[in-house]
Amino acid sequence: MLRAVSATDGVHVGSTREGIEKDDPMAKDELALGGRGTELFSGIAVNDLQASLKWYERLLGAPPSFLPNDREAVWAIADHRWIYIIVEPARAGRSVLTIICDDLEGLVEDISMRGITFDKEEIPAENVRKVMYYDPDGNEVGLGRVTAS
């Protein structure tokens, strides 16, 4: 279930920005960072760049968009959305990332054709599904689907 959180009123289970009542504190349409965030650049700490590169290339179906240095690899997953891996052994294996997709079933099939199958699956509500993949360090990369009801 989707949740919207208000610092003044707690958790509103099932709320979305579009379906919020006028007297609800979330109706103020306040966005994190005042809505000024324009790009999402999400990092995943790994132990070994070469081993991780091979795995992420198979998962994502493409080589990195660029290699900014000898410790990082970056993939563009959509306009204004980036994933990168970075060699940081002290933090490796502790990342959790979920990407909501427009064709989850097709992506799962494509990824399986590249030799990677998901490790776990959640179906927390009708029309909601998440599959989780774990990289060689144990980082969780989830792919999800949330369809409009």
PDB file of C-alpha atoms in Angstrom:
ATOM      1  CA  MET A   1       0.000   0.000   0.000  1.00  0.00           C
ATOM      2  CA  LEU A   2       1.270   3.485  -0.792  1.00  0.00           C
ATOM      3  CA  ARG A   3       1.846   5.748   2.200  1.00  0.00           C
ATOM      4  CA  ALA A   4       2.148   9.497   2.471  1.00  0.00           C
ATOM      5  CA  VAL A   5       3.830  10.833   5.605  1.00  0.00           C
ATOM      6  CA  SER A   6       3.236  14.194   7.218  1.00  0.00           C
ATOM      7  CA  ALA A   7       5.501  15.415  10.015  1.00  0.00           C
ATOM      8  CA  THR A   8       2.476  16.970  11.741  1.00  0.00           C
ATOM      9  CA  ASP A   9      -0.098  14.253  11.260  1.00  0.00           C
ATOM     10  CA  GLY A  10       1.684  10.906  11.048  1.00  0.00           C
ATOM     11  CA  VAL A  11       1.092   8.280   8.363  1.00  0.00           C
ATOM     12  CA  HIS A  12      -1.770   8.356   5.854  1.00  0.00           C
ATOM     13  CA  VAL A  13      -2.073   4.823   4.510  1.00  0.00           C
ATOM     14  CA  GLY A  14      -3.217   4.572   0.917  1.00  0.00           C
ATOM     15  CA  SER A  15      -2.809   8.282   0.122  1.00  0.00           C
ATOM     16  CA  THR A  16      -1.348   9.546  -3.091  1.00  0.00           C
ATOM     17  CA  ARG A  17      -0.566  13.145  -3.976  1.00  0.00           C
ATOM     18  CA  GLU A  18      -3.441  13.262  -6.461  1.00  0.00           C
ATOM     19  CA  GLY A  19      -6.078  11.784  -4.122  1.00  0.00           C
ATOM     20  CA  ILE A  20      -5.538  13.849  -0.978  1.00  0.00           C
ATOM     21  CA  GLU A  21      -8.517  15.600   0.625  1.00  0.00           C
ATOM     22  CA  LYS A  22      -8.426  19.397   0.937  1.00  0.00           C
ATOM     23  CA  ASP A  23      -8.409  19.319   4.779  1.00  0.00           C
ATOM     24  CA  ASP A  24      -5.509  16.832   4.844  1.00  0.00           C
ATOM     25  CA  PRO A  25      -2.128  18.308   5.891  1.00  0.00           C
ATOM     26  CA  MET A  26      -0.582  16.779   2.741  1.00  0.00           C
ATOM     27  CA  ALA A  27      -2.903  18.909   0.572  1.00  0.00           C
ATOM     28  CA  LYS A  28      -0.389  21.740   0.967  1.00  0.00           C
ATOM     29  CA  ASP A  29       1.432  19.963  -1.878  1.00  0.00           C
ATOM     30  CA  GLU A  30       4.769  20.277  -0.105  1.00  0.00           C
ATOM     31  CA  LEU A  31       7.564  18.460  -1.840  1.00  0.00           C
ATOM     32  CA  ALA A  32      10.849  17.391  -0.306  1.00  0.00           C
ATOM     33  CA  LEU A  33      13.575  19.928  -1.032  1.00  0.00           C
ATOM     34  CA  GLY A  34      10.847  22.371  -1.984  1.00  0.00           C
ATOM     35  CA  GLY A  35      10.451  20.581  -5.317  1.00  0.00           C
ATOM     36  CA  ARG A  36      13.901  21.753  -6.421  1.00  0.00           C
ATOM     37  CA  GLY A  37      15.380  18.298  -6.949  1.00  0.00           C
ATOM     38  CA  THR A  38      15.824  17.915 -10.700  1.00  0.00           C
ATOM     39  CA  GLU A  39      17.864  14.708 -11.073  1.00  0.00           C
ATOM     40  CA  LEU A  40      18.025  11.466  -9.094  1.00  0.00           C
ATOM     41  CA  PHE A  41      21.496   9.951  -8.777  1.00  0.00           C
ATOM     42  CA  SER A  42      21.296   6.838  -6.591  1.00  0.00           C
ATOM     43  CA  GLY A  43      24.428   5.004  -5.463  1.00  0.00           C
ATOM     44  CA  ILE A  44      25.137   1.399  -4.535  1.00  0.00           C
ATOM     45  CA  ALA A  45      28.315   0.541  -2.605  1.00  0.00           C
ATOM     46  CA  VAL A  46      30.215  -2.536  -3.835  1.00  0.00           C
ATOM     47  CA  ASN A  47      33.454  -4.370  -3.022  1.00  0.00           C
ATOM     48  CA  ASP A  48      34.809  -5.175  -6.484  1.00  0.00           C
ATOM     49  CA  LEU A  49      34.171  -2.933  -9.478  1.00  0.00           C
ATOM     50  CA  GLN A  50      34.873  -5.527 -12.182  1.00  0.00           C
ATOM     51  CA  ALA A  51      32.695  -8.268 -10.661  1.00  0.00           C
ATOM     52  CA  SER A  52      29.899  -5.780 -10.029  1.00  0.00           C
ATOM     53  CA  LEU A  53      30.190  -4.290 -13.539  1.00  0.00           C
ATOM     54  CA  LYS A  54      29.560  -7.703 -15.085  1.00  0.00           C
ATOM     55  CA  TRP A  55      26.533  -8.355 -12.868  1.00  0.00           C
ATOM     56  CA  TYR A  56      24.951  -4.898 -13.309  1.00  0.00           C
ATOM     57  CA  GLU A  57      25.493  -4.980 -17.078  1.00  0.00           C
ATOM     58  CA  ARG A  58      23.525  -8.239 -17.201  1.00  0.00           C
ATOM     59  CA  LEU A  59      20.824  -6.962 -14.844  1.00  0.00           C
ATOM     60  CA  LEU A  60      20.391  -3.598 -16.573  1.00  0.00           C
ATOM     61  CA  GLY A  61      20.943  -4.909 -20.093  1.00  0.00           C
ATOM     62  CA  ALA A  62      23.528  -2.301 -21.048  1.00  0.00           C
ATOM     63  CA  PRO A  63      27.083  -1.217 -20.349  1.00  0.00           C
ATOM     64  CA  PRO A  64      27.515   1.821 -18.104  1.00  0.00           C
ATOM     65  CA  SER A  65      26.606   5.176 -19.613  1.00  0.00           C
ATOM     66  CA  PHE A  66      29.954   6.438 -18.356  1.00  0.00           C
ATOM     67  CA  LEU A  67      32.825   5.670 -15.988  1.00  0.00           C
ATOM     68  CA  PRO A  68      33.629   8.881 -14.078  1.00  0.00           C
ATOM     69  CA  ASN A  69      36.730   7.396 -12.425  1.00  0.00           C
ATOM     70  CA  ASP A  70      38.309   4.055 -11.524  1.00  0.00           C
ATOM     71  CA  ARG A  71      35.861   3.469  -8.615  1.00  0.00           C
ATOM     72  CA  GLU A  72      32.479   4.199 -10.208  1.00  0.00           C
ATOM     73  CA  ALA A  73      30.191   3.185 -13.061  1.00  0.00           C
ATOM     74  CA  VAL A  74      26.991   5.071 -13.942  1.00  0.00           C
ATOM     75  CA  TRP A  75      23.873   3.964 -15.832  1.00  0.00           C
ATOM     76  CA  ALA A  76      21.138   6.288 -17.080  1.00  0.00           C
ATOM     77  CA  ILE A  77      17.865   4.426 -16.521  1.00  0.00           C
ATOM     78  CA  ALA A  78      15.592   7.216 -17.829  1.00  0.00           C
ATOM     79  CA  ASP A  79      15.658  10.980 -18.276  1.00  0.00           C
ATOM     80  CA  HIS A  80      16.935  12.553 -15.065  1.00  0.00           C
ATOM     81  CA  ARG A  81      17.392   9.152 -13.352  1.00  0.00           C
ATOM     82  CA  TRP A  82      20.757   7.529 -12.747  1.00  0.00           C
ATOM     83  CA  ILE A  83      22.128   4.536 -10.858  1.00  0.00           C
ATOM     84  CA  TYR A  84      25.778   4.221 -10.009  1.00  0.00           C
ATOM     85  CA  ILE A  85      27.960   1.671  -8.304  1.00  0.00           C
ATOM     86  CA  ILE A  86      30.919   2.831  -6.253  1.00  0.00           C
ATOM     87  CA  VAL A  87      33.718   0.846  -4.656  1.00  0.00           C
ATOM     88  CA  GLU A  88      33.285   1.434  -0.932  1.00  0.00           C
ATOM     89  CA  PRO A  89      33.959  -1.884   0.833  1.00  0.00           C
ATOM     90  CA  ALA A  90      32.991  -0.589   4.295  1.00  0.00           C
ATOM     91  CA  ARG A  91      29.424   0.088   3.031  1.00  0.00           C
ATOM     92  CA  ALA A  92      29.083  -2.670   0.419  1.00  0.00           C
ATOM     93  CA  GLY A  93      26.039  -4.897   0.650  1.00  0.00           C
ATOM     94  CA  ARG A  94      23.849  -2.458   2.576  1.00  0.00           C
ATOM     95  CA  SER A  95      21.982  -0.726  -0.264  1.00  0.00           C
ATOM     96  CA  VAL A  96      18.293  -1.102  -1.119  1.00  0.00           C
ATOM     97  CA  LEU A  97      16.954   0.371  -4.346  1.00  0.00           C
ATOM     98  CA  THR A  98      13.580  -0.064  -6.042  1.00  0.00           C
ATOM     99  CA  ILE A  99      12.793   1.026  -9.579  1.00  0.00           C
ATOM    100  CA  ILE A 100       9.123   1.228 -10.567  1.00  0.00           C
ATOM    101  CA  CYS A 101       8.779  -0.011 -14.140  1.00  0.00           C
ATOM    102  CA  ASP A 102       6.143   0.278 -16.854  1.00  0.00           C
ATOM    103  CA  ASP A 103       6.572  -3.346 -18.026  1.00  0.00           C
ATOM    104  CA  LEU A 104       7.770  -5.391 -15.066  1.00  0.00           C
ATOM    105  CA  GLU A 105       6.920  -8.772 -16.551  1.00  0.00           C
ATOM    106  CA  GLY A 106       8.782  -7.992 -19.777  1.00  0.00           C
ATOM    107  CA  LEU A 107      11.834  -6.770 -17.858  1.00  0.00           C
ATOM    108  CA  VAL A 108      11.881  -9.858 -15.632  1.00  0.00           C
ATOM    109  CA  GLU A 109      11.831 -12.035 -18.748  1.00  0.00           C
ATOM    110  CA  ASP A 110      14.584  -9.991 -20.447  1.00  0.00           C
ATOM    111  CA  ILE A 111      16.776 -10.204 -17.347  1.00  0.00           C
ATOM    112  CA  SER A 112      16.227 -13.960 -17.050  1.00  0.00           C
ATOM    113  CA  MET A 113      17.341 -14.329 -20.675  1.00  0.00           C
ATOM    114  CA  ARG A 114      20.607 -12.706 -19.575  1.00  0.00           C
ATOM    115  CA  GLY A 115      21.050 -15.345 -16.866  1.00  0.00           C
ATOM    116  CA  ILE A 116      19.779 -13.575 -13.735  1.00  0.00           C
ATOM    117  CA  THR A 117      16.609 -14.571 -11.925  1.00  0.00           C
ATOM    118  CA  PHE A 118      15.018 -12.697  -9.069  1.00  0.00           C
ATOM    119  CA  ASP A 119      15.579 -13.970  -5.534  1.00  0.00           C
ATOM    120  CA  LYS A 120      12.389 -12.782  -3.832  1.00  0.00           C
ATOM    121  CA  GLU A 121       8.961 -11.525  -4.770  1.00  0.00           C
ATOM    122  CA  GLU A 122       6.346  -9.465  -2.932  1.00  0.00           C
ATOM    123  CA  ILE A 123       2.746  -8.850  -3.902  1.00  0.00           C
ATOM    124  CA  PRO A 124       1.589  -6.515  -1.102  1.00  0.00           C
ATOM    125  CA  ALA A 125      -1.655  -5.409  -2.739  1.00  0.00           C
ATOM    126  CA  GLU A 126      -3.755  -5.914  -5.841  1.00  0.00           C
ATOM    127  CA  ASN A 127      -1.897  -4.731  -8.968  1.00  0.00           C
ATOM    128  CA  VAL A 128       1.317  -4.230  -6.965  1.00  0.00           C
ATOM    129  CA  ARG A 129       4.340  -6.490  -7.446  1.00  0.00           C
ATOM    130  CA  LYS A 130       8.014  -6.241  -6.553  1.00  0.00           C
ATOM    131  CA  VAL A 131      10.828  -8.627  -7.424  1.00  0.00           C
ATOM    132  CA  MET A 132      14.197  -8.404  -5.711  1.00  0.00           C
ATOM    133  CA  TYR A 133      17.602  -9.193  -7.127  1.00  0.00           C
ATOM    134  CA  TYR A 134      20.744  -9.353  -4.980  1.00  0.00           C
ATOM    135  CA  ASP A 135      24.115  -8.367  -6.413  1.00  0.00           C
ATOM    136  CA  PRO A 136      27.358 -10.214  -5.509  1.00  0.00           C
ATOM    137  CA  ASP A 137      27.701  -8.069  -2.353  1.00  0.00           C
ATOM    138  CA  GLY A 138      24.118  -8.575  -1.194  1.00  0.00           C
ATOM    139  CA  ASN A 139      22.734  -5.182  -2.246  1.00  0.00           C
ATOM    140  CA  GLU A 140      19.021  -5.378  -3.070  1.00  0.00           C
ATOM    141  CA  VAL A 141      17.847  -4.050  -6.427  1.00  0.00           C
ATOM    142  CA  GLY A 142      14.084  -4.262  -6.672  1.00  0.00           C
ATOM    143  CA  LEU A 143      11.918  -3.823  -9.733  1.00  0.00           C
ATOM    144  CA  GLY A 144       8.307  -2.988  -9.108  1.00  0.00           C
ATOM    145  CA  ARG A 145       4.943  -2.406 -10.665  1.00  0.00           C
ATOM    146  CA  VAL A 146       2.190  -0.231  -9.274  1.00  0.00           C
ATOM    147  CA  THR A 147      -0.749   0.104 -11.640  1.00  0.00           C
ATOM    148  CA  ALA A 148      -3.547   2.608 -11.368  1.00  0.00           C
ATOM    149  CA  SER A 149      -6.738   1.113 -10.009  1.00  0.00           C
TER     150      SER A 149
END
